[in-house]
Coordinates of C-alpha atoms (C1' of nucleotides) in Angstrom, one line a residue:
Chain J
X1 CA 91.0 94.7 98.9
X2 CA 87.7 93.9 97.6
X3 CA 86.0 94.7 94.3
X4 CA 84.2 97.6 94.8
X5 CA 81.0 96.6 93.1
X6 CA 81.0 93.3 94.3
X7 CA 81.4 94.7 97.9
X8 CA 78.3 96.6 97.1
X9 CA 76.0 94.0 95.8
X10 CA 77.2 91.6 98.9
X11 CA 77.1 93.8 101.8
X12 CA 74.8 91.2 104.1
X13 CA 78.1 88.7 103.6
X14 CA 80.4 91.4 104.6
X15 CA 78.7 92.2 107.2
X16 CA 78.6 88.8 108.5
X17 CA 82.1 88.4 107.9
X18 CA 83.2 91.2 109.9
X19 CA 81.2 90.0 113.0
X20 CA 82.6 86.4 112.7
X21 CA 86.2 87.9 112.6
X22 CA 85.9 90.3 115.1
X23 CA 86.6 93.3 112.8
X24 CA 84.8 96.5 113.8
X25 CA 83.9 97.9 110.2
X26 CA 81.4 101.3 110.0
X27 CA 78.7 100.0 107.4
X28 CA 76.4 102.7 107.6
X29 CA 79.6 105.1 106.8
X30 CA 80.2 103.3 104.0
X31 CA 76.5 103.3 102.5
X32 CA 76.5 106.9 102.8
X33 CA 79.6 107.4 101.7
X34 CA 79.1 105.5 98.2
X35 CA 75.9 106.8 97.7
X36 CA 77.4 110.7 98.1
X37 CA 80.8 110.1 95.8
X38 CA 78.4 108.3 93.2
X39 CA 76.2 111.5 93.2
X40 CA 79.1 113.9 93.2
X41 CA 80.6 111.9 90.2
X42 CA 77.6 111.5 88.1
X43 CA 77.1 115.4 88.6
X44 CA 80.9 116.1 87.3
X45 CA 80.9 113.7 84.5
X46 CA 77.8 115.3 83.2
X47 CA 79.4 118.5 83.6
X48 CA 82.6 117.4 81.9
X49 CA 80.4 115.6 79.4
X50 CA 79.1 119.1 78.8
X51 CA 82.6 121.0 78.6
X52 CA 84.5 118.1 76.1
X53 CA 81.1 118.9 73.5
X54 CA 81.2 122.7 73.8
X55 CA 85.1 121.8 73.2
X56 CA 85.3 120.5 70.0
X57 CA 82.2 123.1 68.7
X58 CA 84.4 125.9 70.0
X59 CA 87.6 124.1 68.0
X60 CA 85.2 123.9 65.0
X61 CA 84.3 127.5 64.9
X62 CA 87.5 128.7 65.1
X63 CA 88.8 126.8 62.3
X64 CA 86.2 128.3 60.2
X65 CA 87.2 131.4 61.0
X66 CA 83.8 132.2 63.2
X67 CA 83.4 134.0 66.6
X68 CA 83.4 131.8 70.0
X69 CA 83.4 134.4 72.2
X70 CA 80.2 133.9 73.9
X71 CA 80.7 129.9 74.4
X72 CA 84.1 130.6 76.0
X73 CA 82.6 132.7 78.4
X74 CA 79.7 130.4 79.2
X75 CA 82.4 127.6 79.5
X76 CA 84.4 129.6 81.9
X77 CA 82.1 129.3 84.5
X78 CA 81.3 125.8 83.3
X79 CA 85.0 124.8 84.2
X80 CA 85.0 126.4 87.9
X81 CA 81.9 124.6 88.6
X82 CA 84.0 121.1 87.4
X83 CA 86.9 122.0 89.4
X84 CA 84.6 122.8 92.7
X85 CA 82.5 119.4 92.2
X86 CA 85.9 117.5 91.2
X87 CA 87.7 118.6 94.0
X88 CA 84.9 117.1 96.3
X89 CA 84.9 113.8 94.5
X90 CA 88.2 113.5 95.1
X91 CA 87.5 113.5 98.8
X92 CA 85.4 111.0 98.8
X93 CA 86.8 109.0 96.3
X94 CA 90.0 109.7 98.9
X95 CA 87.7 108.1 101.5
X96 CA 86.2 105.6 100.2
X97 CA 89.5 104.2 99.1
X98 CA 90.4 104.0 102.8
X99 CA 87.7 102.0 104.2
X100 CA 88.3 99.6 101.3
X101 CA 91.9 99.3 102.2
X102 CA 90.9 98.6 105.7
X103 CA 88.2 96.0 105.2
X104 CA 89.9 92.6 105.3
X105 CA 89.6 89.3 103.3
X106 CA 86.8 87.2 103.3
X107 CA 87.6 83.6 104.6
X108 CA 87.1 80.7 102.4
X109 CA 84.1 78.0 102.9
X110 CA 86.2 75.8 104.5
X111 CA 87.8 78.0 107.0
X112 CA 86.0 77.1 110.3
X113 CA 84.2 79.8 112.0
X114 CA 85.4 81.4 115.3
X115 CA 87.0 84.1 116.8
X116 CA 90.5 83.4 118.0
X117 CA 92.9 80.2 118.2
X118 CA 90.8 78.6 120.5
X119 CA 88.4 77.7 117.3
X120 CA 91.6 76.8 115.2
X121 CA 91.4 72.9 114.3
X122 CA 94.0 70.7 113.8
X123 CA 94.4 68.7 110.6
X124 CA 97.8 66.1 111.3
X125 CA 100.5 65.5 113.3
X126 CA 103.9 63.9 111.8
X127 CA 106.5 62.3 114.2
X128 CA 106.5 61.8 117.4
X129 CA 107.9 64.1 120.5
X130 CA 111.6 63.3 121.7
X131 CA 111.8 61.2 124.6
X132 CA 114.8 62.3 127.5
X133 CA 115.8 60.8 130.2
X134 CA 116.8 64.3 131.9
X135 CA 114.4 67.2 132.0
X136 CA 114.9 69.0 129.0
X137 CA 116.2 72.5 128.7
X138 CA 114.9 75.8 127.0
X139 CA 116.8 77.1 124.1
X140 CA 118.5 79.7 125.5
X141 CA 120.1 78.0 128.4
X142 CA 121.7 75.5 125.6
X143 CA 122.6 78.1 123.6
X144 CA 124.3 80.1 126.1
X145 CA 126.3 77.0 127.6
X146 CA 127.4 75.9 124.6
X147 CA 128.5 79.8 123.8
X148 CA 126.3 79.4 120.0
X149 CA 123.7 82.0 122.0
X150 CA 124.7 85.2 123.5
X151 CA 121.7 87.5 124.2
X152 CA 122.9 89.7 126.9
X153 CA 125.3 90.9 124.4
X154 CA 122.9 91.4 121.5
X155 CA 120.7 93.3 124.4
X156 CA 123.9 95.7 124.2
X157 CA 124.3 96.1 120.9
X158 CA 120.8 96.7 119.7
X159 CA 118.6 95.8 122.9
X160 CA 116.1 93.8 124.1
X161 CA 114.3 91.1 121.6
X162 CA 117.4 90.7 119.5
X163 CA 120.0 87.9 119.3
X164 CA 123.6 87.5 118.8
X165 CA 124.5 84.0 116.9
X166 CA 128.4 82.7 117.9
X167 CA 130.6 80.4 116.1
X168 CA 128.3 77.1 115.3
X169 CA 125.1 78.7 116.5
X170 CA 125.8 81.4 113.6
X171 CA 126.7 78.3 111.0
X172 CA 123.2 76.7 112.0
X173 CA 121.4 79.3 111.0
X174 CA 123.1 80.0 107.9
X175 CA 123.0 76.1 107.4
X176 CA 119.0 76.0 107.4
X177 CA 118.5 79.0 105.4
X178 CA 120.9 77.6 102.9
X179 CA 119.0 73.9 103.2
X180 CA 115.7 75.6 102.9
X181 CA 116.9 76.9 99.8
X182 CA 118.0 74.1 98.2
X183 CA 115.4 72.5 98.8
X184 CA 113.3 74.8 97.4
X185 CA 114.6 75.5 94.5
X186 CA 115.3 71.8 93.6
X187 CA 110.9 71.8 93.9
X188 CA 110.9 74.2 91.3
X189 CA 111.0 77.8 93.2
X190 CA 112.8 80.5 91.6
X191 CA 115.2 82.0 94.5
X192 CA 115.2 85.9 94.8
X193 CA 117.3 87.9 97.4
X194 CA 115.5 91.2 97.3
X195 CA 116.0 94.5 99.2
X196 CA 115.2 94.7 102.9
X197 CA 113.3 98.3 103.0
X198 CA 110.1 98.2 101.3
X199 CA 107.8 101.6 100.6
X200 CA 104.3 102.3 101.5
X201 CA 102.9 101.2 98.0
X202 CA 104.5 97.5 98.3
X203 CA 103.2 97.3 102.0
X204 CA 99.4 98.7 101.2
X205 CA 99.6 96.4 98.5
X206 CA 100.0 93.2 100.3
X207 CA 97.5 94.7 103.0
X208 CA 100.1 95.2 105.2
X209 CA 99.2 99.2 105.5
X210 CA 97.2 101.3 106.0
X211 CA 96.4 99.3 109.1
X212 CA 99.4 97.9 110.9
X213 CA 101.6 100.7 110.6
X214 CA 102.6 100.3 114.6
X215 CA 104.0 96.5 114.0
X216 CA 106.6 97.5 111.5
X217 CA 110.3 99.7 111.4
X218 CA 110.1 103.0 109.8
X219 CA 112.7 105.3 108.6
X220 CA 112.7 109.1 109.3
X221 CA 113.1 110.9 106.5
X222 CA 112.0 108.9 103.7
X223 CA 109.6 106.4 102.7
X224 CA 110.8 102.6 103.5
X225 CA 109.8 100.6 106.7
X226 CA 112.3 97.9 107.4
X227 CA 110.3 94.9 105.9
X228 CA 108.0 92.3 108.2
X229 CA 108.3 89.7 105.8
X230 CA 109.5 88.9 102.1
X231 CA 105.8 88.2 101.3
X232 CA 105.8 92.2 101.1
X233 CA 108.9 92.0 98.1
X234 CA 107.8 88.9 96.6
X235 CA 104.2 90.3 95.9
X236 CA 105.5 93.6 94.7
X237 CA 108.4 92.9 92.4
X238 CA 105.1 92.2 90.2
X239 CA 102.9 95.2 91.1
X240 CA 101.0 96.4 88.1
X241 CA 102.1 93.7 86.0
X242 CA 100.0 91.8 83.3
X243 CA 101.7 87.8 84.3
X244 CA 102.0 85.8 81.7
X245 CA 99.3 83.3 81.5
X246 CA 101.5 80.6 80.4
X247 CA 104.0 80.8 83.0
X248 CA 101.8 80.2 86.1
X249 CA 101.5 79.1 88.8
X250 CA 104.5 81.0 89.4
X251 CA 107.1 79.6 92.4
X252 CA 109.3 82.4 93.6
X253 CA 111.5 81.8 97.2
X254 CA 113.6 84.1 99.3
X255 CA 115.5 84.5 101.9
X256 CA 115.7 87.5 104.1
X257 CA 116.0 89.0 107.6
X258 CA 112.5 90.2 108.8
X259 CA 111.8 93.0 111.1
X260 CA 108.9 93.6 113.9
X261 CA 108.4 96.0 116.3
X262 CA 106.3 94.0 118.4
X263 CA 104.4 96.4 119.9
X264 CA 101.5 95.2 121.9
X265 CA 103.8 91.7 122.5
X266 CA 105.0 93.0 125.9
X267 CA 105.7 90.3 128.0
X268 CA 104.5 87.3 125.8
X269 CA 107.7 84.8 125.2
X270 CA 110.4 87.2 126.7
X271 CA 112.8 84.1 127.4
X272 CA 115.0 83.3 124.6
X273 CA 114.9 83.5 120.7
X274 CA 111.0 82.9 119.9
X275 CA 109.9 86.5 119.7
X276 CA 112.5 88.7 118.2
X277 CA 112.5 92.0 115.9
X278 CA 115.4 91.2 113.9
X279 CA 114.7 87.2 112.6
X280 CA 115.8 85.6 109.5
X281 CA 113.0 83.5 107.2
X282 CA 112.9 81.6 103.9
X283 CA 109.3 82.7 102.0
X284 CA 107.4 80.4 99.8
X285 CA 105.4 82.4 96.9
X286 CA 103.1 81.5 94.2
X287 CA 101.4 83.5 92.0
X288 CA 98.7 81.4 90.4
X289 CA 95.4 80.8 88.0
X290 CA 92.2 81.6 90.3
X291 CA 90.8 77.8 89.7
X292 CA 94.3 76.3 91.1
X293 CA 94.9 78.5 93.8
X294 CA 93.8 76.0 96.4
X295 CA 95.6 72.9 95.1
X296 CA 98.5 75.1 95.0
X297 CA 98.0 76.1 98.9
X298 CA 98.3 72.1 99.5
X299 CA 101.2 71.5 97.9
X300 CA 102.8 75.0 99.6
X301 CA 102.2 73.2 102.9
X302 CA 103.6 70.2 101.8
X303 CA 106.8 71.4 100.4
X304 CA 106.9 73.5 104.4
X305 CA 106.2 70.2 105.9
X306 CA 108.6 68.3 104.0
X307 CA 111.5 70.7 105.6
X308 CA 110.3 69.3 109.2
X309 CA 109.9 65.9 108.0
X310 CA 113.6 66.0 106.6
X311 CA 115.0 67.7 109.6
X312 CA 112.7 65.2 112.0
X313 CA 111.2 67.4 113.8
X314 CA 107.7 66.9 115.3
X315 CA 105.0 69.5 114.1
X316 CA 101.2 69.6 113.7
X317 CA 99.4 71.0 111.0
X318 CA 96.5 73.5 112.2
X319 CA 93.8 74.9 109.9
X320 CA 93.0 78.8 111.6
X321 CA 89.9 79.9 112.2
X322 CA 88.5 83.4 110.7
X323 CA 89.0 85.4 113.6
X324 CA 92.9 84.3 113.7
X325 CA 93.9 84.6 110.3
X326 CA 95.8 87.3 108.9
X327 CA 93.7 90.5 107.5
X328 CA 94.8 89.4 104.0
X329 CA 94.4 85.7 104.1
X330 CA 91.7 83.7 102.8
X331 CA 92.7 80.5 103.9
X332 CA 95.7 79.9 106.5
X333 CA 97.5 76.5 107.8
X334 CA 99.9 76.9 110.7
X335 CA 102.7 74.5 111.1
X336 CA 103.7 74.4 114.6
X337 CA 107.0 72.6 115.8
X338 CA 107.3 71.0 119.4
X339 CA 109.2 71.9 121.7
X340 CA 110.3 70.1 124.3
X341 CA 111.7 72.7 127.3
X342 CA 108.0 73.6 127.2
X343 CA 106.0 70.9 126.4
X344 CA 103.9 72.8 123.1
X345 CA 103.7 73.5 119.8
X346 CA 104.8 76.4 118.4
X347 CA 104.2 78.4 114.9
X348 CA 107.4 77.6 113.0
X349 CA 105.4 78.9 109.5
X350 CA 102.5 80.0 108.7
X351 CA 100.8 78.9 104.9
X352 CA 97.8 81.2 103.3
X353 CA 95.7 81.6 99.8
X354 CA 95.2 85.4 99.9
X355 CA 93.2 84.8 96.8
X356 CA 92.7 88.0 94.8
X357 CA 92.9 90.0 97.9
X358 CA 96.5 91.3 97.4
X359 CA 96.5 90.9 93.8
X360 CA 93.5 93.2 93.6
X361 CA 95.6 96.5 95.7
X362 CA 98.9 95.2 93.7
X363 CA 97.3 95.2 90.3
X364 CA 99.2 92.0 89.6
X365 CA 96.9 90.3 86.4
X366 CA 97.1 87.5 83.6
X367 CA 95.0 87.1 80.7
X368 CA 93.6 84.1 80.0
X369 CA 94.2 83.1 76.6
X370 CA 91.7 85.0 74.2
X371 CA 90.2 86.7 77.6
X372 CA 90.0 89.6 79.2
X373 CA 92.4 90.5 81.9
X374 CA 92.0 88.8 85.7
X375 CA 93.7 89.0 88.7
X376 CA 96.0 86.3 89.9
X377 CA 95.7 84.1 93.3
X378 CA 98.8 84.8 95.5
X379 CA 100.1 82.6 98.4
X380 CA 103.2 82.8 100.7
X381 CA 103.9 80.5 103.3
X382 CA 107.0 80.5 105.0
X383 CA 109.6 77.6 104.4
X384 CA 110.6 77.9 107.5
X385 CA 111.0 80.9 110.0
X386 CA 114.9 80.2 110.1
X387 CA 115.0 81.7 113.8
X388 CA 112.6 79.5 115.0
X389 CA 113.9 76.2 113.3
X390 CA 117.2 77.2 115.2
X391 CA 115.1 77.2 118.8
X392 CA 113.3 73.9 117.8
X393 CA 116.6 72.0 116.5
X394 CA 118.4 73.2 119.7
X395 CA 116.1 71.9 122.3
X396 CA 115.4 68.6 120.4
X397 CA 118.4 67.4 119.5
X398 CA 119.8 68.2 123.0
X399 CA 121.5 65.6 124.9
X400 CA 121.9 65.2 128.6
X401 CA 125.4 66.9 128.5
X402 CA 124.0 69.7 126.7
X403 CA 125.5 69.3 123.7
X404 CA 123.5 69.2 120.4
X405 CA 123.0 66.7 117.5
X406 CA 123.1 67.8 114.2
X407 CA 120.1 66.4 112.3
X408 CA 121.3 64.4 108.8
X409 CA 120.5 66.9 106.1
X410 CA 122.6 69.5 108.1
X411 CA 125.5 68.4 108.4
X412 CA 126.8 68.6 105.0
X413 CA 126.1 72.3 105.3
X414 CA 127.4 72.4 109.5
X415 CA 130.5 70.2 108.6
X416 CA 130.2 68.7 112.5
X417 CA 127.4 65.9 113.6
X418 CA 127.2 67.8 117.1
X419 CA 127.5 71.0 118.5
X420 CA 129.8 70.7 121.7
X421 CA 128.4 71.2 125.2
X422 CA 131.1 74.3 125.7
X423 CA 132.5 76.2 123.0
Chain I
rG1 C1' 125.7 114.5 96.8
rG2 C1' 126.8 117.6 91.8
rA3 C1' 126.0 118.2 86.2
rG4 C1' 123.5 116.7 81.9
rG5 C1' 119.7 113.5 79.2
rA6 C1' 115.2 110.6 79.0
rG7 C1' 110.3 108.7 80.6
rU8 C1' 103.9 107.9 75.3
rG9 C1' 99.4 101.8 74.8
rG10 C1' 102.2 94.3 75.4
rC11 C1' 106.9 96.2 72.6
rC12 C1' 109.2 99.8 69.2
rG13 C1' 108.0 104.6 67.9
rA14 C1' 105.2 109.5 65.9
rG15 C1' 103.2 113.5 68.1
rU16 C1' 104.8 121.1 71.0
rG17 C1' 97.6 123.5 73.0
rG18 C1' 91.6 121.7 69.5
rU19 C1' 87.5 114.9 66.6
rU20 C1' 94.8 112.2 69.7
rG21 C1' 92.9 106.9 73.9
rA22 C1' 96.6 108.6 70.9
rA23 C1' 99.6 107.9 63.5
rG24 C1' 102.8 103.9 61.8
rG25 C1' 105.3 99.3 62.7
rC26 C1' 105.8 94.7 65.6
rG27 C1' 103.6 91.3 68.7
rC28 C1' 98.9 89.0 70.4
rC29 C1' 93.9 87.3 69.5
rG30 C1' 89.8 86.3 65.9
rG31 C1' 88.5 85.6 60.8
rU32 C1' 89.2 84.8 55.2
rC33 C1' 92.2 81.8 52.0
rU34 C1' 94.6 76.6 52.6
rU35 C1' 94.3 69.3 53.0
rG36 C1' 97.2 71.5 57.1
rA37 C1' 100.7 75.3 58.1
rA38 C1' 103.2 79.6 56.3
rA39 C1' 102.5 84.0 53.5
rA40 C1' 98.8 87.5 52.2
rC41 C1' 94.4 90.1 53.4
rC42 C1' 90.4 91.8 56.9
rG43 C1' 89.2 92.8 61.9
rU44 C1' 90.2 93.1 67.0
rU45 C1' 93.7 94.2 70.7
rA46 C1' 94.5 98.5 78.2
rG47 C1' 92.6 99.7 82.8
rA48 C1' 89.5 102.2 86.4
rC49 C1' 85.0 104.5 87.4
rC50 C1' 79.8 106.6 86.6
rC51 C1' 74.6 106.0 84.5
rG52 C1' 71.5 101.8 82.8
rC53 C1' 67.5 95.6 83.8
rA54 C1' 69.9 95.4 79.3
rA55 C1' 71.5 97.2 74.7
rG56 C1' 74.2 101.0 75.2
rG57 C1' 76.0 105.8 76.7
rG58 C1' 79.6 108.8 79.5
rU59 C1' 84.2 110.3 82.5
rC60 C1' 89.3 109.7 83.5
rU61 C1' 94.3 107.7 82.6
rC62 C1' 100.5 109.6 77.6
rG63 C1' 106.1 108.3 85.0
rG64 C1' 103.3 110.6 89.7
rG65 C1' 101.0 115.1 91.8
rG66 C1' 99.6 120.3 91.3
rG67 C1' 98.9 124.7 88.1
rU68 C1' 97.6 127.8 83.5
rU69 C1' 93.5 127.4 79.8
rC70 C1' 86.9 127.0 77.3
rG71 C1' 90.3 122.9 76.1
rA72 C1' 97.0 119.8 77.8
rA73 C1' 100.5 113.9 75.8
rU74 C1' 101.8 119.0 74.2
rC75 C1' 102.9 125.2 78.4
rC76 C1' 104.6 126.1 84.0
rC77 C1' 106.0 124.1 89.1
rC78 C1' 107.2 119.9 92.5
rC79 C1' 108.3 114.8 93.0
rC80 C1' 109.8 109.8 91.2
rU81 C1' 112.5 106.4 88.1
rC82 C1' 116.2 105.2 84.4
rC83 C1' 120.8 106.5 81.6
rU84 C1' 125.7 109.2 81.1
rC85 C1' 129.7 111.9 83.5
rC86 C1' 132.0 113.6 88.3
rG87 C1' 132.4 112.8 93.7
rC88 C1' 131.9 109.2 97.6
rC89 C1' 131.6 104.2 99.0
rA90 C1' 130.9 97.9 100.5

RNA sequence: GGAGGAGUGGCCGAGUGGUUGAAGGCGCCGGUCUUGAAAACCGUUAGACCCGCAAGGGUCUCGGGGGUUCGAAUCCCCCCUCCUCCGCCA
């Protein structure tokens, strides 16, 4: 969410914004719309203005023993007047707050201009593609010879889009969230294992609601959604919070399952593991100082590329363009992983500067020393979508038998340098 | 799930309808003193919003929401969170 005033005074920019990112936003509701709550509330403060003076006469009279009769009267109607014009300011105010809460971040300078991934631009490339001397196979073929991968029978426990890990194929994927970890904290994150359900104030508050209430799980009969991402938990466990000053930037990582519904992804990447509900990830956060925020989001990507490097896999770095970045994002850097079965990169994590964006709707501030209070940059990237990792170590480190190589850095945690072709 | 208790400013803690945005203490920040520091003393110390070029003025916020009242931290109703005991449970 943006500062109120500030969206005021820059509405040309906004409205520039919105074009470039393809975001239909009323402006002409919104102009009238401020202009009629600013009326409405300079009318009732002047009113309550009024009623808090008459107050303390009235209190003054009575303590010297005087008669106050005809001001309580006059206040009386004084008061139903304040609740009538209150009660409309609280509508708008209502209103108002909405179409803040659905306007979306503005994109940094550097964030090249353009309305979908087609205008995305990419920065570097580390490693190079594996080279076979068979055609390579997709994921889910290995995974269901070697009997790590049995989707049929996740289809019958929970249905289509979910997965059922077996025997190694389970210990690989608890392998990598436990390496991400690791490595993580050895770089100085803090590791957090929060709760999976999230409410509606930890979801508006990372920009999550009120607009993309159809991607997520939600529970009848209360208030928790099944999260989308630990970026939701990791920003909240500081909601209206005063940080610290001294103690940022602020490294926090987690690992958790992550849950989408999907909806509108019908038909896109039904084979296989890519595009689940249920997946598992390892989140990156920082909370930070404004001036750092950006040196911070370098480093973020490089402590999520380092996990690729150290697992040799080949990725590219992509820089998104404003019309692909998430609604709370500032600044985003894809890493995408190759994969082989189908010759392309694919997101494997996905690294933004959110700025004050969610820090703003999450109240989440530090004071600077002798200052008055700001709010804090935040940035999540994720270290690495554990699912995906899974998908890209499978097909890469396939061999012509259809077994599976353990990379290095696994196999202290797998306990086997290869996953057998049957199982 | 049942019964009881509690939620006040960065922290502790007063306050049961009328200059209480809130005593007092601690912490923090600034200053005086000091060669420096400590101590002592003085001062400051939340956020949001509205009017205003500004200076400044005003409104709201005592877990959240609603109500009573001229006026509510103080009274009433609903909800949330925490604590204790019971039940249940990994």
């Amino acid at each position: 969410m943006h500062d109120l005033n500030y969206f005021r005074e820059h509405l040309a920019q906004f409205e520039q914004m919105a074009g470039g990112r393809g975001a239909a936003i009323d402006f002409a509701a919104f102009r009238t719309l401020d202009r009629e709550r600013r009326e409405v509330i300079t009318a009732v403060e002047r009113l309550k203005s009024e009623r808090n003076r008459a107050g303390e006469e009235i209190a003054r009279r009575k303590r010297a023993g005087e008669n106050a009769d005809s001001l309580l009267s006059e206040m009386k109607g004084v008061s139903d007047e304040i609740k009538q014009a209150d009660g409309r300011a609280a509508e708008l105010d209502a209103s108002l707050q909405q179409f803040m809460l659905s306007v979306p971040n503005l994109p940094h300078a550097s964030v090249p201009p353009g309305r979908d991934a087609a205008a995305n631009v990419e920065v570097r490339r580390w490693g190079v593609p594996p080279q076979f001397d068979f055609t390579p196979r997709p994921h889910w073929e290995l995974g269901e010879r070697a009997g790590i991968l049995d989707l049929p029978r996740a289809a019958k426990i929970a249905g289509a889009r979910f997965s059922l890990y077996r025997g190694l194929g389970a210990r690989l994927e608890r392998a990598l969230a436990n390496f991400f970890l690791d490595v993580h904290t050895r770089n100085g994150y803090t590791e957090y294992l929060p709760p999976f359900l999230v409410n509606t104030a930890s979801l508006t508050g990372v920009g999550q609601l009120p607009k993309f209430a159809a991607e997520m799980f939600h529970l009848e009969g209360a208030d928790l959604w099944l999260t989308p991402t630990s970026e939701v938990e990791l920003t909240s466990m500081y909601r209206d919070e005063t940080l610290d000053a001294a103690l940022l930037p602020i490294k926090a990582c987690a690992w958790t399952a992550c849950f989408r519904s999907e909806a509108g992804a019908a038909g896109k990447d039904t084979r296989g593991i890519l595009r689940q509900h249920q997946f598992q990830k390892v989140e990156m956060f920082k909370f930070t100082r404004p001036e750092q925020s950006y040196e911070e989001l370098e480093s973020l990507v490089r402590d999520a590329e380092s996990l690729l490097q150290q697992l040799g896999l080949h990725y590219r770095v992509v820089q998104l363009a404003a019309g692909d970045m998430g609604f709370a994002a500032a600044k985003t850097y894809d890493l995408e992983v190759w994969l082989p079965a189908a010759g392309t990169f694919r997101e494997i994590s996905s690294c933004s500067n959110c700025e004050a964006f969610q820090a703003r709707r999450s109240a989440i501030r530090f004071r600077p020393k002798g200052g008055k209070s700001e709010f804090v940059h935040t940035l999540n990237g994720s270290g690495l979508a554990v699912g995906r990792t899974w998908l890209a170590i499978v097909e890469n480190y396939q061999r012509a038998d259809g077994s599976i190589d353990v990379p290095a850095v696994l196999r202290p945690y797998m306990g086997v340098e290869r996953i057998p072709p049957e199982q």
